Coordinates of C-alpha atoms in Angstrom, one line a residue:
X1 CA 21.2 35.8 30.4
X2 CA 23.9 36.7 27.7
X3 CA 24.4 34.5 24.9
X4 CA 27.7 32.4 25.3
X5 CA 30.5 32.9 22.4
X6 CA 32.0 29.8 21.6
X7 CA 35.5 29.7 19.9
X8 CA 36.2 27.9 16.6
X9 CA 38.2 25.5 18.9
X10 CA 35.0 24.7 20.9
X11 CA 32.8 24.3 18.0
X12 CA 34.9 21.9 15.9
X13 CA 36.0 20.1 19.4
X14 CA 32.0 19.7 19.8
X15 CA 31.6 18.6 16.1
X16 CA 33.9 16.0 16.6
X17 CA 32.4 14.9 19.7
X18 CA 29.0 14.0 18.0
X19 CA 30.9 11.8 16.0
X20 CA 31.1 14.1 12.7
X21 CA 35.1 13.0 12.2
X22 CA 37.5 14.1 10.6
X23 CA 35.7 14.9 7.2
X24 CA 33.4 16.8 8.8
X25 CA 35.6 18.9 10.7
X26 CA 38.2 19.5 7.7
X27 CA 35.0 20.6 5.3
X28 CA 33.6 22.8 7.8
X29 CA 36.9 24.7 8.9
X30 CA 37.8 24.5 5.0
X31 CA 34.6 26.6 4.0
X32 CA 35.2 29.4 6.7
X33 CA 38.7 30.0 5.3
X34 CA 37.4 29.3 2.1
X35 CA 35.2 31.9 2.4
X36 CA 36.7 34.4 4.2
X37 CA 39.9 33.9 1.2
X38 CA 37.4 34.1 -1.2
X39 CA 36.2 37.6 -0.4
X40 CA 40.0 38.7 0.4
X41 CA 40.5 37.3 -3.2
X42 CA 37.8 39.0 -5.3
X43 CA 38.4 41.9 -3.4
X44 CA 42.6 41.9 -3.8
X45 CA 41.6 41.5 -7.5
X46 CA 39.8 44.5 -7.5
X47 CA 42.3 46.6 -5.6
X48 CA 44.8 45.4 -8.5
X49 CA 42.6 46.3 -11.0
X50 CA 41.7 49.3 -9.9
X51 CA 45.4 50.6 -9.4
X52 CA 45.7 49.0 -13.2
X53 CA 43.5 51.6 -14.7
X54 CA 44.0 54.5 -12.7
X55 CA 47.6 54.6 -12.6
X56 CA 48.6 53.3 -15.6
X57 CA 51.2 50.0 -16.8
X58 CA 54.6 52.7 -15.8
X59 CA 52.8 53.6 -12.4
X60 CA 51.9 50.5 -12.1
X61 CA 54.6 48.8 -12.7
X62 CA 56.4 51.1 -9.8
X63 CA 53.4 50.5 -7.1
X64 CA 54.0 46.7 -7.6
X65 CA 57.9 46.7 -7.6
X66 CA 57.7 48.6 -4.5
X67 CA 55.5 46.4 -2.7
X68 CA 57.2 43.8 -3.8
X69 CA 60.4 45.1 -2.0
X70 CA 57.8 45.2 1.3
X71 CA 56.9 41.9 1.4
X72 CA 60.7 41.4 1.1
X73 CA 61.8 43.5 4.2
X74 CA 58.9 42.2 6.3
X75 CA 60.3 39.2 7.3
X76 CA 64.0 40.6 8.7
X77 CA 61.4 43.1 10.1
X78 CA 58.9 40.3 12.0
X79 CA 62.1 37.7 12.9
X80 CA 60.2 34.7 12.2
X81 CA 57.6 36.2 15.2
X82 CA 54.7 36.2 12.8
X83 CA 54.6 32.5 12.8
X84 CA 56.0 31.4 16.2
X85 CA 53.4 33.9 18.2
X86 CA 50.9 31.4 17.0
X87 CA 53.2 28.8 18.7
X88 CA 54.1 30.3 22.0
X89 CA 50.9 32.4 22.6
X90 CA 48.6 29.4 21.8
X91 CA 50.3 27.3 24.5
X92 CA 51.3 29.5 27.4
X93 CA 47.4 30.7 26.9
X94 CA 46.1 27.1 27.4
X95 CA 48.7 25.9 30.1
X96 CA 47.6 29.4 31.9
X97 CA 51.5 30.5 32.3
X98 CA 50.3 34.3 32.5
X99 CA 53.8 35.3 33.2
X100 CA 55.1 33.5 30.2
X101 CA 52.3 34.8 27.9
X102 CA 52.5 38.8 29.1
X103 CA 56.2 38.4 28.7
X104 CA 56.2 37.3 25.7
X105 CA 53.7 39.6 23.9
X106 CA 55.5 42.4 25.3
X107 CA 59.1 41.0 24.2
X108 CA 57.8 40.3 20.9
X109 CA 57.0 43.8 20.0
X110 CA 59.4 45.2 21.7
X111 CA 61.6 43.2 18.8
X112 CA 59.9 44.2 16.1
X113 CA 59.6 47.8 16.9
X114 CA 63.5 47.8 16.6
X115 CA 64.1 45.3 13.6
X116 CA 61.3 47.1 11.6
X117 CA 62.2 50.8 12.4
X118 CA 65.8 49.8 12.4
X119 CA 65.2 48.5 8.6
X120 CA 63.4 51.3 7.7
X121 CA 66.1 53.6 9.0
X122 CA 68.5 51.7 7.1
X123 CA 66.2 51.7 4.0
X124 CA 65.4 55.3 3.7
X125 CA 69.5 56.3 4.3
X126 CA 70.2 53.6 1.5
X127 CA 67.6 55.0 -0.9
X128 CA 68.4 58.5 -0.4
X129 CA 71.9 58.4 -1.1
X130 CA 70.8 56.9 -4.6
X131 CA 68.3 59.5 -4.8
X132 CA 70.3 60.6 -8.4
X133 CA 70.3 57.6 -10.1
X134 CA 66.2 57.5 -9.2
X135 CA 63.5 58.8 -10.9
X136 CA 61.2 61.2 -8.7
X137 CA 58.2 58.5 -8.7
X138 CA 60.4 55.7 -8.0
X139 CA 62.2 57.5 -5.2
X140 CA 59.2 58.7 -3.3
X141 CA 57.6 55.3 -3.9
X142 CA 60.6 53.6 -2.3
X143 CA 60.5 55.9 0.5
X144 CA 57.0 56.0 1.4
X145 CA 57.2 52.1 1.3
X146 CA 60.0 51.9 3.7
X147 CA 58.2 54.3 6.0
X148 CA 55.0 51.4 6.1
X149 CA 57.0 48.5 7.2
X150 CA 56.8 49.3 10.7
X151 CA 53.1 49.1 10.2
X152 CA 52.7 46.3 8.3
X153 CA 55.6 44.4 10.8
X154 CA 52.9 45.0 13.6
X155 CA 50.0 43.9 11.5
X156 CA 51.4 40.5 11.2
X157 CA 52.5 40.1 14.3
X158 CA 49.7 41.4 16.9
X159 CA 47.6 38.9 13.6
X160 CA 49.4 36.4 14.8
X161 CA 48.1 37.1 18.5
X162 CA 44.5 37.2 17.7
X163 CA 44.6 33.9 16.3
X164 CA 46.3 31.9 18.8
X165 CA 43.6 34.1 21.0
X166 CA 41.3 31.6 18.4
X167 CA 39.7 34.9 17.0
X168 CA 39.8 33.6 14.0
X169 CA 37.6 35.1 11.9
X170 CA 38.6 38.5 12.6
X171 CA 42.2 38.1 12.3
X172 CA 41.6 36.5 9.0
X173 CA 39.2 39.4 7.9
X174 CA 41.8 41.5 9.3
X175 CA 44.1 40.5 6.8
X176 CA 42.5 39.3 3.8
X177 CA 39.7 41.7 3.8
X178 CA 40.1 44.8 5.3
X179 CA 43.5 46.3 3.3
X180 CA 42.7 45.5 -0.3
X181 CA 38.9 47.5 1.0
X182 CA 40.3 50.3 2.5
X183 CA 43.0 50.3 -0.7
X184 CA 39.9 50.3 -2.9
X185 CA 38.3 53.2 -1.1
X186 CA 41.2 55.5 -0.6
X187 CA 42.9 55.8 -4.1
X188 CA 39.3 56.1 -5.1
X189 CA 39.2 59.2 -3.2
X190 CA 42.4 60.4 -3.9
X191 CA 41.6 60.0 -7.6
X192 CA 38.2 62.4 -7.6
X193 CA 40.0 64.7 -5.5
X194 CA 42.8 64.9 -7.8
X195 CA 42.0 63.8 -11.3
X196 CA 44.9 61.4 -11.4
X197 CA 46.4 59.0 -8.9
X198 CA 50.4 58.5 -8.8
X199 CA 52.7 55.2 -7.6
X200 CA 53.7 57.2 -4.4
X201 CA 50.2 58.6 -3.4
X202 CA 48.4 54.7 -4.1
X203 CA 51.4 53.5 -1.6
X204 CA 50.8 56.6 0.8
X205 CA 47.2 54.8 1.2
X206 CA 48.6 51.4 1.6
X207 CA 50.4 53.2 4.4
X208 CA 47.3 54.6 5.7
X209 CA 45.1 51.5 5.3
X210 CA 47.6 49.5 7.5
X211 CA 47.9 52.2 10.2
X212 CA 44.3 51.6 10.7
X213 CA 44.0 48.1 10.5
X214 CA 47.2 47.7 13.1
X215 CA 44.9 50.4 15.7
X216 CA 41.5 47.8 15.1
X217 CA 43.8 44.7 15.5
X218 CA 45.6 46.0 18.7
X219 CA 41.7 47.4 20.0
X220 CA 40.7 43.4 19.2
X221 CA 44.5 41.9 20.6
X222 CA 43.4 43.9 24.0
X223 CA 40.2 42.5 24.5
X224 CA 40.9 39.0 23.9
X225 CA 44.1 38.8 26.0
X226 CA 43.1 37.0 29.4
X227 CA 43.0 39.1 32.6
X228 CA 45.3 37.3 34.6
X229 CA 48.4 37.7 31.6
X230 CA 47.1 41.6 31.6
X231 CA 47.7 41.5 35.5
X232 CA 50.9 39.1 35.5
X233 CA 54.1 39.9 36.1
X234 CA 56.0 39.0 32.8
X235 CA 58.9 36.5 32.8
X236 CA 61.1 36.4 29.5
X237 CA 62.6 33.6 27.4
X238 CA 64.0 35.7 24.8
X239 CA 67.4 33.0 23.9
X240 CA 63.9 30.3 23.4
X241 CA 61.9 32.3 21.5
X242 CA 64.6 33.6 19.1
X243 CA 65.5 29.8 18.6
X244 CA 62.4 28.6 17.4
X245 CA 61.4 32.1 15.5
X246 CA 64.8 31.5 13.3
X247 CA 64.2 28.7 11.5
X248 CA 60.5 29.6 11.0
X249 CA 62.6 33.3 9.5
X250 CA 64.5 31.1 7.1
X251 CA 61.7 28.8 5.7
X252 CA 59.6 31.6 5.2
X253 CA 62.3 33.1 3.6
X254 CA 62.6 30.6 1.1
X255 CA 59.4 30.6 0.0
X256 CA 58.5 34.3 -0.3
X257 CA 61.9 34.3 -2.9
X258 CA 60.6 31.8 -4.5
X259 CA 57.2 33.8 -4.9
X260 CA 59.0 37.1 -5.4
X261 CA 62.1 36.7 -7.0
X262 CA 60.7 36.8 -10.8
X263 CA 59.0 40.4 -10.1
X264 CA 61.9 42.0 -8.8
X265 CA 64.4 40.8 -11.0
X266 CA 62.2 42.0 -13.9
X267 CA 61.7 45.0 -12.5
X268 CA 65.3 46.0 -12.1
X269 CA 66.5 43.9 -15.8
X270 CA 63.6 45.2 -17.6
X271 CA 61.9 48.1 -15.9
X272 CA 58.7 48.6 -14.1
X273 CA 55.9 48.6 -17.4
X274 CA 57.4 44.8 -18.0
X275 CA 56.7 44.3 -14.0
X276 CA 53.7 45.6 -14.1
X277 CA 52.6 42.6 -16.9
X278 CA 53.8 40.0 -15.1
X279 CA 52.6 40.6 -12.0
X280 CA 48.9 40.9 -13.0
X281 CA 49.8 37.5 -14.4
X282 CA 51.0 36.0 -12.0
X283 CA 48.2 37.4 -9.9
X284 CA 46.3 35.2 -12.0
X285 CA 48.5 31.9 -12.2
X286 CA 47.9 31.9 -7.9
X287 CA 44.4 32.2 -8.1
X288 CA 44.4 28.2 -9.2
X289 CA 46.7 27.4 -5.6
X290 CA 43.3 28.8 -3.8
X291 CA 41.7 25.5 -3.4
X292 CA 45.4 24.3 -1.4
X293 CA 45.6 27.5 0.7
X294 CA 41.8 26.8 2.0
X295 CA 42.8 23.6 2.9
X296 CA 45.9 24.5 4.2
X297 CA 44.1 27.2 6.6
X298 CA 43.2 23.9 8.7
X299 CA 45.5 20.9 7.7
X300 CA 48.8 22.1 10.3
X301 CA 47.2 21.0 13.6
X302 CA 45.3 18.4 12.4
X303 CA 48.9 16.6 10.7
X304 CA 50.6 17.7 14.1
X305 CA 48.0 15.8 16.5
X306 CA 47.6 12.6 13.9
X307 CA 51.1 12.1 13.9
X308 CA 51.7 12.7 17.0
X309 CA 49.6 9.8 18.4
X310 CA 50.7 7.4 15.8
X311 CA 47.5 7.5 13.6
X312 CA 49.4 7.4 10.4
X313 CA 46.1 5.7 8.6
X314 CA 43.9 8.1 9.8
X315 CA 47.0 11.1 8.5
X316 CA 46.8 9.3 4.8
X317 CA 42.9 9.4 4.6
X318 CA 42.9 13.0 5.6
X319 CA 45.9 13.9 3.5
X320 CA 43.8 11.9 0.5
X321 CA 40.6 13.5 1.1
X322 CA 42.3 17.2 1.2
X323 CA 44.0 16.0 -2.5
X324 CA 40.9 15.1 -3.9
X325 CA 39.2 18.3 -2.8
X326 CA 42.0 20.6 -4.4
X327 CA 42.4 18.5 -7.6
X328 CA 39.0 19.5 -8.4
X329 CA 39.2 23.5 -7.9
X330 CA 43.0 23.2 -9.1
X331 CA 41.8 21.2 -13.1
X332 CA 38.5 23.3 -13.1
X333 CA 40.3 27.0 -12.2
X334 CA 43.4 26.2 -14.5
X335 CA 41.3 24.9 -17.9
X336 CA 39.2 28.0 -17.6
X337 CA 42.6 30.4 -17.4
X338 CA 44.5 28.4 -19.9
X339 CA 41.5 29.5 -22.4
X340 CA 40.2 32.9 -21.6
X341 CA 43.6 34.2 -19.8
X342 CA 44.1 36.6 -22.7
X343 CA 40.6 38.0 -21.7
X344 CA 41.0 38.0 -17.9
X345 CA 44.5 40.1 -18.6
X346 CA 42.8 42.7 -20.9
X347 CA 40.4 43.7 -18.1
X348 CA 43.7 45.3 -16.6
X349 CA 44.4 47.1 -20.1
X350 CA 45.2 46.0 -23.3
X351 CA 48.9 46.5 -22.6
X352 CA 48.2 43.4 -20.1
X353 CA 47.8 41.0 -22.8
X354 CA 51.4 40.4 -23.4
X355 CA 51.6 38.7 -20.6
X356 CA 49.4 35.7 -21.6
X357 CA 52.2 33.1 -22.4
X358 CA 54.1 34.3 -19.0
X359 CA 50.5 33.6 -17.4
X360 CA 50.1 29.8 -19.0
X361 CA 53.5 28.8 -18.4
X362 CA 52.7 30.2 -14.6
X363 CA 49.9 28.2 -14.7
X364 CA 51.5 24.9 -15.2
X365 CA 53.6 25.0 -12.3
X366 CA 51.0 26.4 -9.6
X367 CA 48.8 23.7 -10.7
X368 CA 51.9 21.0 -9.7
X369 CA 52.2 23.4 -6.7
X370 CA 48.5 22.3 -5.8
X371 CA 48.3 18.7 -6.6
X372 CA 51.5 18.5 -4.6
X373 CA 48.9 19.0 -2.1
X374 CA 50.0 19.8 1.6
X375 CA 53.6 18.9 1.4
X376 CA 54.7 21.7 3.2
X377 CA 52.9 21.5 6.7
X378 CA 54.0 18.0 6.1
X379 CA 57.1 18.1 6.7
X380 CA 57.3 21.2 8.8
X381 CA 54.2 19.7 11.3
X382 CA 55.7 16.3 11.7
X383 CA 59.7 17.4 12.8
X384 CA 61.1 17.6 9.5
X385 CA 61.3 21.4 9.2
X386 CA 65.1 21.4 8.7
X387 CA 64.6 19.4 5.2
X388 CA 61.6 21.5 4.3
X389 CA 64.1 24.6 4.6
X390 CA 66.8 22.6 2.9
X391 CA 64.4 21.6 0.1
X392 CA 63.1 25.4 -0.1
X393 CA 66.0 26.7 -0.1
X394 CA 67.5 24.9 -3.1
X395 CA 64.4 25.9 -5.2
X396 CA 65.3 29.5 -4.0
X397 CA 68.6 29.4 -5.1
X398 CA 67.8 27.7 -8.3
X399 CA 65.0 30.3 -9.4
X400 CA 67.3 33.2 -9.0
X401 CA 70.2 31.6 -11.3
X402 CA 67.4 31.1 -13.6
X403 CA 65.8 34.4 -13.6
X404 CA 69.4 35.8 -14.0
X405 CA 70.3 33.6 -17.3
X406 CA 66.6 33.4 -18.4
X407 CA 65.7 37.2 -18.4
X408 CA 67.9 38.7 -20.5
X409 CA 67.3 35.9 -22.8
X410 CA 63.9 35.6 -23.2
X411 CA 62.5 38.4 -21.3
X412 CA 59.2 37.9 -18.7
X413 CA 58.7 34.9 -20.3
X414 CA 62.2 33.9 -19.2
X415 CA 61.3 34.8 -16.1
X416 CA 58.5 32.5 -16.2
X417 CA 60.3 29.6 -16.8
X418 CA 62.6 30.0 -13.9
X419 CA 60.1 30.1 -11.6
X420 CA 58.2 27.3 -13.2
X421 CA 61.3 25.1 -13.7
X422 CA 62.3 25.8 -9.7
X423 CA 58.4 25.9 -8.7
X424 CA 58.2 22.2 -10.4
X425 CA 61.8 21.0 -8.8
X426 CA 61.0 21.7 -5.3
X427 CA 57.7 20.2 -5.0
X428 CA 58.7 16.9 -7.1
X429 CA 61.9 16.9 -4.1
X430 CA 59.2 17.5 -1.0
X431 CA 56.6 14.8 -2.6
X432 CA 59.1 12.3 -2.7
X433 CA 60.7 13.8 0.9
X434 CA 56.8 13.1 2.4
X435 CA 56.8 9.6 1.1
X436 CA 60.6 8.6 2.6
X437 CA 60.0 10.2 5.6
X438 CA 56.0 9.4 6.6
X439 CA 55.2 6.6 4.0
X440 CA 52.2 9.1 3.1
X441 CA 51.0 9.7 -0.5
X442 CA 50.5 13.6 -0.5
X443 CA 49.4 13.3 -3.9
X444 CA 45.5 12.5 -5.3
X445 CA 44.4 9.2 -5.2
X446 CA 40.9 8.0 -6.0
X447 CA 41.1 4.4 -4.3
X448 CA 39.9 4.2 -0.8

């Protein structure tokens, strides 16, 4: 007789049928993403360290401003779809609307197979008629990373699909474990092969690595879509589906400026060696916001079906619980980089231990960023997404002013203290947004 699979779904679903509760079900989901994250971490870590010492702080400095210009283009390139394919795919699936769910996966790509080449098309014309004022590492850099957004569009997106299928595990292996791995492996080779590694060579493997991992995913996305949606014939809401992928666009928008904006603008006021600093230090600054992504992995539908029915109690002992569990990583991680950051940055190079102020200054504001605690999904989960974009956006808009007095001022550390200063801001504006709107105290609390 073969051995039943159940779902992550089923088994928390079962868990909370013998009475385990919410506790139970929030530490159990919290240590398979914590785990899984964990690995993705160390080995991300690795991949940057790696790329560190065999490229060098110049090369280095152009492999991360050219990524950072990826992770930039990939949300015109997804249109919001990443996130609202968990949404629509997750529901049609479960209210067995086969037409619904066929047309939508196919609708879906077909949108970002022409956002993401259309961007890249636009990219590569764009570059190459600057192509003079470029330097030859730069330029093919820029290029090769343009050519990968398709790829790494379709990663996200057909991601996306495999966990609203509730494979969870492998979508999140997918994309925490599997790139910075096959990163790792390939510039390795490309390095004893060669004798030296280059910027545009370390992002051809990026390239490569997410060609691969797109070919598993869709293999995976194949075999846990339903027969009857394979067989069905598919009906379109593309004016719905746009609707609801916008604002998702936007938000996320927000917050990868706010994550990105401080690289780039050093890299194009300063130059790709100071970019290279700040980015291994900032690398460093997020580890301590680990503890609130874990948690966050789980919190979203939990909020959403508490609210829902009205349990507010039952939303403030689950959002109090969650706090207490990422105070304690969040103190314990931050003391131990406030002291030996110096020392963690040197393992990149010595060259990497300028960056130790920009890293403790980091540091401050990711730890407010985590005691916030789950502010985000609390707003976004309980019909308040319009303010959460507000709120976001206003930090956006405030770290790039920042950044633009701040740099040429005071250099990365300038750039630190923008994003602190508009890090800080926005979270102070959606703790107090949490407790108008919900009467919820995202922050810790000890009493019972």
């Amino acid at each position: 007789m073969p051995r039943r699979r159940f779902s992550l779904r089923e088994i928390l679903v079962r868990w909370q049928g013998e009475g385990a509760g919410l506790d139970r079900l929030m530490a159990l989901a919290s240590a398979q993403a914590f785990l899984i994250q964990g690995i993705g971490a160390l080995l991300a870590f690795a991949m940057q360290w790696t790329l560190a010492r065999l490229l060098g702080v110049e090369s280095f400095g152009i492999y991360v401003y050219c990524m950072t210009w990826l992770r930039m283009f990939i949300l015109p390139a997804t249109f919001g779809l990443d996130n609202s394919t968990v949404r629509f795919t997750s529901a049609y699936a479960a209210q067995e609307e086969w037409g619904l769910l066929r047309g939508f996966l196919t609708r879906s790509k077909q949108i970002v197979l022409a956002t993401s080449v259309g961007l890249t098309a636009i990219t590569v014309a764009s570059i190459w008629a600057f192509r003079g004022r470029l330097e030859q590492e730069m330029l093919y850099g820029l290029l090769v990373t343009a050519v990968t957004l398709p790829f790494f569009a379709f990663r996200l997106v057909t991601g996306g699909s495999l966990r609203a299928f509730q494979r969870f595990v492998f979508a999140l292996t997918a994309r925490d474990i599997a790139p910075p791995l096959l990163v790792i492996a390939g510039v390795l080779v490309v390095w004893l092969a060669r004798g030296d590694l280059t910027a545009p060579l370390a992002l051809t493997v990026h390239l490569l690595a997410n060609a691969v991992i797109l070919a598993v995913i869709g293999w995976a996305l194949r075999g846990a879509t339903p027969p009857p949606a394979r067989a069905a014939v598919a009906e379109h809401r593309t004016r719905e589906w746009m609707f609801v992928s916008l604002p998702m666009l936007l938000l996320s928008s927000f917050f990868l400026l706010l994550k990105q904006t401080d690289i780039l603008m050093v890299g194009t006021l300063m130059g790709p060696a100071p970019a290279g600093i700040y980015a291994v230090a900032s690398r460093f600054a997020m580890l301590i916001s680990f503890g609130l992504k874990s948690v966050n992995a789980i919190m979203a539908p939990l909020i959403s079906q508490l609210h829902a029915t009205g349990r507010m109690p039952e939303l403030q002992r689950l959002v109090s619980r969650s706090a207490r569990m990422i105070f304690v990583f969040t103190v314990t991680a931050c003391a131990a980089l406030f002291l030996g950051g110096e020392w963690a940055l040197g393992l990149f190079g010595d060259e990497f231990r300028a960056g130790n102020d920009v890293l403790r200054l980091l540091l401050l504001s990711q730890a407010v960023n985590a005691l916030a605690g789950s502010v985000g999904h609390l707003l976004t989960m309980t019909g308040s997404q319009r303010l959460a974009a507000w709120i976001a956006g206003s930090g956006a808009l405030v770290n790039v002013v920042l950044n633009i007095v701040l740099i040429p001022l005071w250099g990365i550390v300038g750039a630190a203290v923008a994003t602190a200063v508009s890090t800080v801001g926005w979270n102070v504006a959606a703790v107090i947004a949490v407790r108008r709107r919900l009467g919820v105290n995202p922050i810790v609390s000890w009493s019972r």
